[in-house]
Coordinates of C-alpha atoms and ligand atoms in Angstrom, one line a residue:
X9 CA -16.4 0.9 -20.2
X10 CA -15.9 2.2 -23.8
X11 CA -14.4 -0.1 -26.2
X12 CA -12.0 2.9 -26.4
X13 CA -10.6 1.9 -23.0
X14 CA -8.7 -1.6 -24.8
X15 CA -6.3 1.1 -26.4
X16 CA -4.7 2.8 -23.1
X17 CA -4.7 -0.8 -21.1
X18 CA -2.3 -3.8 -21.3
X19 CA -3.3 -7.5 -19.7
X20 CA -2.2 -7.3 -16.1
X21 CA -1.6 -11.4 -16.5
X22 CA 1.0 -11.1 -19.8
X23 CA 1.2 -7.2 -20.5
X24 CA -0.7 -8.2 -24.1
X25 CA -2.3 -5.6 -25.6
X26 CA -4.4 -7.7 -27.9
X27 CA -7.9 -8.2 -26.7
X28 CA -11.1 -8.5 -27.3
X29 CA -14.7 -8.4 -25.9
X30 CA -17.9 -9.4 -25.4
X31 CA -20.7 -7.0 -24.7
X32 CA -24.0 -8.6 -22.4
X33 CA -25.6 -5.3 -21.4
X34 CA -24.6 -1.6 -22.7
X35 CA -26.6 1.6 -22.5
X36 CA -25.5 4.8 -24.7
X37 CA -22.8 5.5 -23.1
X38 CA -21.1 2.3 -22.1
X39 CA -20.3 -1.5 -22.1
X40 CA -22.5 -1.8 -18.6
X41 CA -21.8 -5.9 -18.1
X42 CA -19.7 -8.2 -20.6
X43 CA -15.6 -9.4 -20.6
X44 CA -12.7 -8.3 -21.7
X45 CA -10.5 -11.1 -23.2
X46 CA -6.7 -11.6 -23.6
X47 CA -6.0 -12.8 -27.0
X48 CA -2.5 -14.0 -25.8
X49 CA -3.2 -15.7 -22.1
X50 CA -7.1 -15.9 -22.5
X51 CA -7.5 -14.6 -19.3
X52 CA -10.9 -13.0 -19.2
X53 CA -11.6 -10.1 -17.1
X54 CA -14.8 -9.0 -16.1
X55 CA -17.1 -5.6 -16.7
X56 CA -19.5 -4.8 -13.6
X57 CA -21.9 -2.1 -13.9
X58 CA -19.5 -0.6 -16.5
X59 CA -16.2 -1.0 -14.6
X60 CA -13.1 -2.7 -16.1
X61 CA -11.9 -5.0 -13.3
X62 CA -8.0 -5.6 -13.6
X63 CA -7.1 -6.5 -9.7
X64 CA -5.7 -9.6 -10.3
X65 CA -4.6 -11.1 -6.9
X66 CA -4.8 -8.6 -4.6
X67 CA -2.2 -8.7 -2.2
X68 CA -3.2 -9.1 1.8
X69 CA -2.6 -5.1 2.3
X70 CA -5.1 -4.4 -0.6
X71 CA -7.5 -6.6 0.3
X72 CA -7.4 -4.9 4.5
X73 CA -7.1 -1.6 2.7
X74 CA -10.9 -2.7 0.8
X75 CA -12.4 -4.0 4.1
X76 CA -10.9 -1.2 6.4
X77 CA -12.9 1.3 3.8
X78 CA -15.9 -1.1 3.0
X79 CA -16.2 -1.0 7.3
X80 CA -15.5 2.5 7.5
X81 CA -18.7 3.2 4.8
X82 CA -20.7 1.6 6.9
X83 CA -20.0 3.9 10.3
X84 CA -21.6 6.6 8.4
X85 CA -24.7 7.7 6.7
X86 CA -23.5 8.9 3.0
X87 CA -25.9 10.1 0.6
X88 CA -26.1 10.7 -3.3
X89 CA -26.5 14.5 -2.0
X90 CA -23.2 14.1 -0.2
X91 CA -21.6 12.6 -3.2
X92 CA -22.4 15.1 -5.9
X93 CA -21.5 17.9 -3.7
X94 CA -17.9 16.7 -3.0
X95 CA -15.3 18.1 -2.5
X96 CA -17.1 21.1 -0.8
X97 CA -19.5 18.6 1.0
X98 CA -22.9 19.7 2.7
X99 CA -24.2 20.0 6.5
X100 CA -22.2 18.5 8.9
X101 CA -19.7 16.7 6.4
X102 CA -18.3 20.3 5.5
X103 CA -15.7 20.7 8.1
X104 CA -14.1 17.3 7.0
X105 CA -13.7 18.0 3.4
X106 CA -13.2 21.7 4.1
X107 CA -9.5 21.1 3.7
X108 CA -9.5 18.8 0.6
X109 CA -11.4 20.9 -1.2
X110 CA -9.5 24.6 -0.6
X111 CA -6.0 22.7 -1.9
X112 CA -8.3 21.0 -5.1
X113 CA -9.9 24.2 -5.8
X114 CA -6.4 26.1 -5.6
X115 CA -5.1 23.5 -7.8
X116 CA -7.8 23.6 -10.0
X117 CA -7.0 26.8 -10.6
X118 CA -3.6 26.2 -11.8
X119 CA -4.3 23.8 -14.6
X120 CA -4.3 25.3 -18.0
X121 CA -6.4 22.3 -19.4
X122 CA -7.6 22.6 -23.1
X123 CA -10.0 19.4 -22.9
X124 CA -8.0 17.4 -25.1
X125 CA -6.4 15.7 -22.4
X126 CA -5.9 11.9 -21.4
X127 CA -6.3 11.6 -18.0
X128 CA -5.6 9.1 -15.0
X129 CA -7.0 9.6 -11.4
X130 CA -5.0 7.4 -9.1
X131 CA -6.9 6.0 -6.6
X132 CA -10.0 8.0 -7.5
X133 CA -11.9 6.1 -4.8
X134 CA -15.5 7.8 -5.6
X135 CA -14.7 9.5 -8.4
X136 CA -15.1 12.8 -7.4
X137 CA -12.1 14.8 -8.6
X138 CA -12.5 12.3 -12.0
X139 CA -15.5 14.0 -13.0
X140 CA -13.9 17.3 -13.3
X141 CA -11.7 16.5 -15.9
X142 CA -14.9 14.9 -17.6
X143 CA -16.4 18.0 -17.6
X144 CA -13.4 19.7 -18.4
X145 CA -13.8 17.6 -21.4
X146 CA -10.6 15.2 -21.0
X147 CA -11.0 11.6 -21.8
X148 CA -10.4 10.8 -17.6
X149 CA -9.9 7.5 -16.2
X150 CA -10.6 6.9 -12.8
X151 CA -8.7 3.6 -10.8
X152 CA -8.9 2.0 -7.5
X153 CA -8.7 -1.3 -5.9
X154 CA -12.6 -0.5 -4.1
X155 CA -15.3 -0.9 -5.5
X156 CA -17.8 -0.2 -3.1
X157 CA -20.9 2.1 -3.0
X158 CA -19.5 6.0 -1.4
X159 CA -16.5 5.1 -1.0
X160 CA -15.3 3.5 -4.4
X161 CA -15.8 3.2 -7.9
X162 CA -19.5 2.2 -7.7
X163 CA -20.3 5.9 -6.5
X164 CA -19.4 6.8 -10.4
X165 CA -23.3 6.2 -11.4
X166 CA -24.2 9.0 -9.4
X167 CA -22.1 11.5 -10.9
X168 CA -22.8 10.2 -15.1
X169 CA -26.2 10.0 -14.5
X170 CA -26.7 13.4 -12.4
X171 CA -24.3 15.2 -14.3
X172 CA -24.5 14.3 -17.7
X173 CA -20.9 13.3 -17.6
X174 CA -18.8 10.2 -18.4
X175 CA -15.3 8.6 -17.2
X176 CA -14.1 5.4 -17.5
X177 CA -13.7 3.6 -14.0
X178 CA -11.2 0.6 -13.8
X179 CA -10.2 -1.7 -10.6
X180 CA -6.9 -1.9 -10.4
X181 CA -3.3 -1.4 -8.8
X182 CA -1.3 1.6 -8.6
X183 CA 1.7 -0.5 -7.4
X184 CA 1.5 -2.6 -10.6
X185 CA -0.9 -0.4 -13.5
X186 CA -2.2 -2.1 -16.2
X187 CA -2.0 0.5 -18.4
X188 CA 0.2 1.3 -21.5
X189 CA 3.5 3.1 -21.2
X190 CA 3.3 6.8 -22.0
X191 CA -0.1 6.9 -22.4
X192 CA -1.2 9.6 -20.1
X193 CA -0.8 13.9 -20.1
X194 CA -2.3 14.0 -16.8
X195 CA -2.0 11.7 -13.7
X196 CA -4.2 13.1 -11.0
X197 CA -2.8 11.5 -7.4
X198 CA -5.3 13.0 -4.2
X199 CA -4.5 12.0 -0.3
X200 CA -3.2 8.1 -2.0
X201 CA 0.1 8.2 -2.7
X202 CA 1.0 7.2 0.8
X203 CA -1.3 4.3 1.0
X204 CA 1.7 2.8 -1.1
X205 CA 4.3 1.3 1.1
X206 CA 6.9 2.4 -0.9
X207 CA 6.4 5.7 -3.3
X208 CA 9.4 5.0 -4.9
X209 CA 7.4 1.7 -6.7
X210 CA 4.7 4.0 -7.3
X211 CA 5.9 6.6 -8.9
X212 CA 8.3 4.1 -10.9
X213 CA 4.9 2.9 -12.5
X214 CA 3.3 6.2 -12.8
X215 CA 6.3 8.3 -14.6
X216 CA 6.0 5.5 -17.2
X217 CA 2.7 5.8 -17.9
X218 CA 3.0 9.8 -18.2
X219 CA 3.8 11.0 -22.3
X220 CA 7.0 13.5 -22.4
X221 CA 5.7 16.6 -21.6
X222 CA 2.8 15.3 -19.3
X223 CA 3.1 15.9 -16.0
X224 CA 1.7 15.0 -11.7
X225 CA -0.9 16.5 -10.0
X226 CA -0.3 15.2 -6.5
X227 CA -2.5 17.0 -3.6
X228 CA -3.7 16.3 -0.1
X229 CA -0.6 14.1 1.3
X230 CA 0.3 14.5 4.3
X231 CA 3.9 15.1 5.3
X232 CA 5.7 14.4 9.0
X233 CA 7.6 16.9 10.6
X234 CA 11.1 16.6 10.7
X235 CA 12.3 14.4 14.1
X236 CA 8.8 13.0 14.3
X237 CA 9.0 9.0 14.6
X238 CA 6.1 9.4 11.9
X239 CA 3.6 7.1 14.1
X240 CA -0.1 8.0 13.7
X241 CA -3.2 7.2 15.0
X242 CA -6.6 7.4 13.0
X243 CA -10.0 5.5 12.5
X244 CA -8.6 3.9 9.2
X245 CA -5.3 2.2 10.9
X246 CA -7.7 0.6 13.5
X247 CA -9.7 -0.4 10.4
X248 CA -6.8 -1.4 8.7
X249 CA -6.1 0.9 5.9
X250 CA -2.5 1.5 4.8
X251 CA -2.0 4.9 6.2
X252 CA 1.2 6.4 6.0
X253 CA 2.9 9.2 6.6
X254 CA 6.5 10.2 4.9
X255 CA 8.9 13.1 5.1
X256 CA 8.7 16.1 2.9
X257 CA 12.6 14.5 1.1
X258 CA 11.6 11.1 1.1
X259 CA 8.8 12.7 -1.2
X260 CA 11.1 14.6 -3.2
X261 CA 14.1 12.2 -3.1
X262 CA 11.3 9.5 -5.0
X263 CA 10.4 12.4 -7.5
X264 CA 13.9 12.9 -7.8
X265 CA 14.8 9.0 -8.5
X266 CA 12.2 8.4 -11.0
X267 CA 13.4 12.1 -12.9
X268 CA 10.4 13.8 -12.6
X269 CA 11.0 17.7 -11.7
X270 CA 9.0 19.2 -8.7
X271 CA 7.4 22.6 -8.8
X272 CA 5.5 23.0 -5.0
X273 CA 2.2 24.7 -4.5
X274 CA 1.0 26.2 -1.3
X275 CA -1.3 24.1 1.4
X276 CA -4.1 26.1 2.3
X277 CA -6.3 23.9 3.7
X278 CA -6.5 23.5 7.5
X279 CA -4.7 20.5 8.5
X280 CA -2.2 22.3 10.1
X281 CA -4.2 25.6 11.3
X282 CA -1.4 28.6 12.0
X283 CA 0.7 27.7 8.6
X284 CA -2.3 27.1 6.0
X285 CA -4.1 30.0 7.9
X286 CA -0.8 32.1 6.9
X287 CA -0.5 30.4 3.4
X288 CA -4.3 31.5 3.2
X289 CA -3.7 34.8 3.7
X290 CA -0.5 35.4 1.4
X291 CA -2.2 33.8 -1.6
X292 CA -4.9 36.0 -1.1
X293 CA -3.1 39.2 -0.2
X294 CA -0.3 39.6 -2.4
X295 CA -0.1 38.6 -6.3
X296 CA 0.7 35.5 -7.5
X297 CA 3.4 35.5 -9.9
X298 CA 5.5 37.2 -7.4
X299 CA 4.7 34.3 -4.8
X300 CA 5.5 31.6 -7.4
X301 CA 9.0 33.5 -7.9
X302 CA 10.1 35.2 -4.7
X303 CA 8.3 34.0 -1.8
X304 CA 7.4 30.1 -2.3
X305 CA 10.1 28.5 -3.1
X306 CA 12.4 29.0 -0.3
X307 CA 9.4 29.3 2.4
X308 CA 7.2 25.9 1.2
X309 CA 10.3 23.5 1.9
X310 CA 10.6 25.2 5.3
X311 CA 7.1 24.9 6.2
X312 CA 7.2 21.6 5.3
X313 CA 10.9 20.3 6.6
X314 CA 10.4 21.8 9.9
X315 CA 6.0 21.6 10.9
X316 CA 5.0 18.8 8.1
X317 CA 1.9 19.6 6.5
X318 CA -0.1 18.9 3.3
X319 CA 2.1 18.8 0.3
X320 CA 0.6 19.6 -3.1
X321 CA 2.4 20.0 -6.2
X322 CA 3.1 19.4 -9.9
X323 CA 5.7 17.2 -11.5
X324 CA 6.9 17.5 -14.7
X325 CA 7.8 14.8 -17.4
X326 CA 10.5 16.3 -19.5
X327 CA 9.5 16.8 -23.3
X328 CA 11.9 15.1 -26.0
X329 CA 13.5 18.0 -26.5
X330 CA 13.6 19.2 -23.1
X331 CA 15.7 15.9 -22.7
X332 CA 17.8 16.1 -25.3
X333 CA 18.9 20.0 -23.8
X334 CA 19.8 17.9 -20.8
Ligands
LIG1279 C1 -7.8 8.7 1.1 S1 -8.5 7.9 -0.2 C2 -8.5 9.2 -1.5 C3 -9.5 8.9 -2.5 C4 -9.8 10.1 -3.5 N1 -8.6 10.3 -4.3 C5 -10.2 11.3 -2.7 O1 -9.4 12.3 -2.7 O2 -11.3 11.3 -2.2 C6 -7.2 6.8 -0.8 C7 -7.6 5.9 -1.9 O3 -6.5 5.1 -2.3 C8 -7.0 3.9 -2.7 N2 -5.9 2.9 -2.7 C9 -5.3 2.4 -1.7 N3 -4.3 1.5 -2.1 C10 -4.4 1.4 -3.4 C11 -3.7 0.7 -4.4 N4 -2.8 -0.2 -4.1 N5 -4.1 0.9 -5.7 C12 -5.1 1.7 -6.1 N6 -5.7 2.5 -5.1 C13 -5.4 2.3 -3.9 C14 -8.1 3.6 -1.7 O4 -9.0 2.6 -2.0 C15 -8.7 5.0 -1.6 O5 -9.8 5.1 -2.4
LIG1280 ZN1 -2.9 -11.7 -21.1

C-alpha cells in the first residue's frame, strides 16, 4: 500500500477520513507490513504483504464465499505461469478462460484510456484484469474479500514483481465500500456482480463512488433466459460460493434505479456457443460503427431477453452538465 491510498478510502468502522500510519516493513514500492489507524474510532487496520485489509466483520455469506474459493484453489494445480498468462491462460486451462478473455479483450478494445485514470476493480480476485490498467498507467485499485494465494489478492506479487507493475490491493466489501464518494473514473466489475445478493445494494455503493462523467465496465455476468426458474448447478454452489444468476431487466432495471445509463456490448465468448459464435462473426465481418448504430441495439436485448447469455457493457455517470441538460 502507498500512503497515497489514505486519500481515496474512508474508515469502514466511522466513515473518518482522518488516519494515519505506521510503517514495519516497506520496499520501493510499497508499505509491505504496518497499520492504518483511525484518528476518530482508533480502530487499527492491518497491512499484510502490502494489502490494506478493511473487511471488518464479514458476514456468514462472505466468509462461505472465502472458503468455497480457498477449497476450490486447492482442487487444482495453479502456477505463477498460469497467473501471468491470464486471461488467455496456457495448456489445458485455455478452454476455461477462452471465454473470459475474448469479452475482456473486446472490451479492452473499447476503452479510450489516457493513463490518467483512477481506477477500481471490483472483486479483482487475482488481480488479473487490475494489472492492465497499471500498465495502462492508471492509478488501479484492486478489492476483494479473498485473500488467498491464485485465487485472491495474494496472487498480486506475482504480477508487480514479474511485470514491473504496481496496484494497490485492498480487502474489502463491495456491498458496503470503504472508499470515498466520487472518487473513481473507472470501476471495472468482471463475472462478480452476481455474487451480490442484491445488485441493486451494489450498484447503490458503486455509482457513488464513480466521479460525474466516470463510468462501469461490467463483463462476464451471466444472464438467465427469460421463463428459466434461474436455478443452477456448479462446483462453486456445492462449495458454497454465492453464485447467482439474474435476468437481463433485473440488470437493467438496477442500472436504471441507481441512474446510471446503459450502453450494451456484444458477448463473444462461448458460453452460449450458436449466439456468441454469430456475435463472433458479425463483429468481425461487418464494421463497427455501423453495428454500434444499426444492428446492436435492438438484437443484444433480444439475444439476451429470450436465450440469456453473457452481458457486458458500459454505464455511464452523467457529467455536471450532462445533468443539468436533464
Ligand atoms: C468469479 S470471481 C471473478 C474474479 C475476477 N474479477 C476475475 O474475473 O477473474 C468473483 C469474485 O468476487 C469476489 N467477491 C464475492 N463476494 C464479494 C464481496 N462481497 N465483496 C467483494 N468481492 C466479492 C470473490 O471473492 C471473487 O474473487
Ligand atoms: Zn474510524
Amino acid at each position: 500500500m502507498k500512503p497515497k491510498l489514505l486519500q481515496l478510502i474512508h474508515c469502514p468502522t466511522c466513515h473518518s477520513k482522518d488516519f494515519e500510519f505506521i510503517t514495519i516493513n516497506e520496499n520501493q514500492q510499497e508499505i509491505r507490513e504496518g497499520f492504518v489507524i483511525c484518528r476518530n474510532c482508533q480502530n487499527m487496520y492491518e497491512i499484510n504483504n502490502g494489502i490494506l485489509n478493511l473487511l471488518i466483520s464479514p458476514t456468514p455469506e462472505i466468509i462461505s464465499e472465502q472458503q468455497g474459493w480457498t477449497q476450490l484453489e486447492k482442487a487444482v494445480q495453479n502456477t505463477d505461469e498460469l497467473m501471468l498468462s491470464l486471461p488467455d491462460a496456457v495448456g489445458e486451462n485455455q478452454s476455461y478462460w477462452q471465454s473470459q478473455a475474448e469479452n475482456f479483450h473486446y472490451m479492452w478494445d473499447q476503452l479510450a484510456l489516457d493513463g490518467n485514470e483512477v481506477v477500481l476493480d471490483l472483486g479483482s480476485g487475482r488481480c488479473w484484469s487490475t494489472r492492465f490498467f497499471a500498465r495502462a498507467g492508471c492509478y488501479a485499485v484492486g478489492i476483494d474479500i479473498l485473500q488467498t494465494k491464485y485465487v485472491g489478492l495474494l496472487t498480486s506479487d506475482i504480477y508487480i514483481n514479474n511485470e514491473g507493475v504496481f496496484f494497490e490491493r485492498l480487502c474489502g466489501n463491495m456491498n458496503e465500500l470503504p472508499f470515498r464518494s466520487e472518487s473513481f473514473d473507472v470501476i471495472f466489475i468482471a463475472a462478480t456482480l452476481h455474487h451480490s445478493s442484491s445488485i441493486v445494494t451494489t450498484l447503490k455503493q458503486v455509482e457513488m463512488l464513480l466521479k460525474p462523467g466516470g463510468y462501469i465496465v461490467l463483463i462476464n455476468e451471466p444472464v438467465a433466459r427469460i421463463m428459466s426458474n434461474k436455478k443452477i448447478s456448479c462446483p462453486e454452489i456445492d462449495h458454497g460460493i454465492n453464485e447467482h444468476v439474474y435476468w437481463f431487466a433485473e440488470y437493467l432495471y438496477s442500472f436504471r434505479k441507481v441512474g446510471l445509463k446503459v450502453k450494451l456490448y456484444p458477448f463473444i465468448g462461448s458460453y452460449h456457443p450458436i449466439i456468441s459464435g454469430i456475435n463472433h462473426s458479425l463483429v468481425k465481418r461487418f464494421p463497427q460503427k455501423l453495428m454500434k448504430r444499426r444492428i446492436w441495439p435492438p438484437l443484444l436485448p433480444l439475444q439476451l431477453i429470450l436465450a440469456g447469455g453473457i452481458l457486458n457493457l458500459i454505464a455511464h455517470k452523467p457529467s455536471f452538465s450532462e445533468k443539468n441538460l436533464q
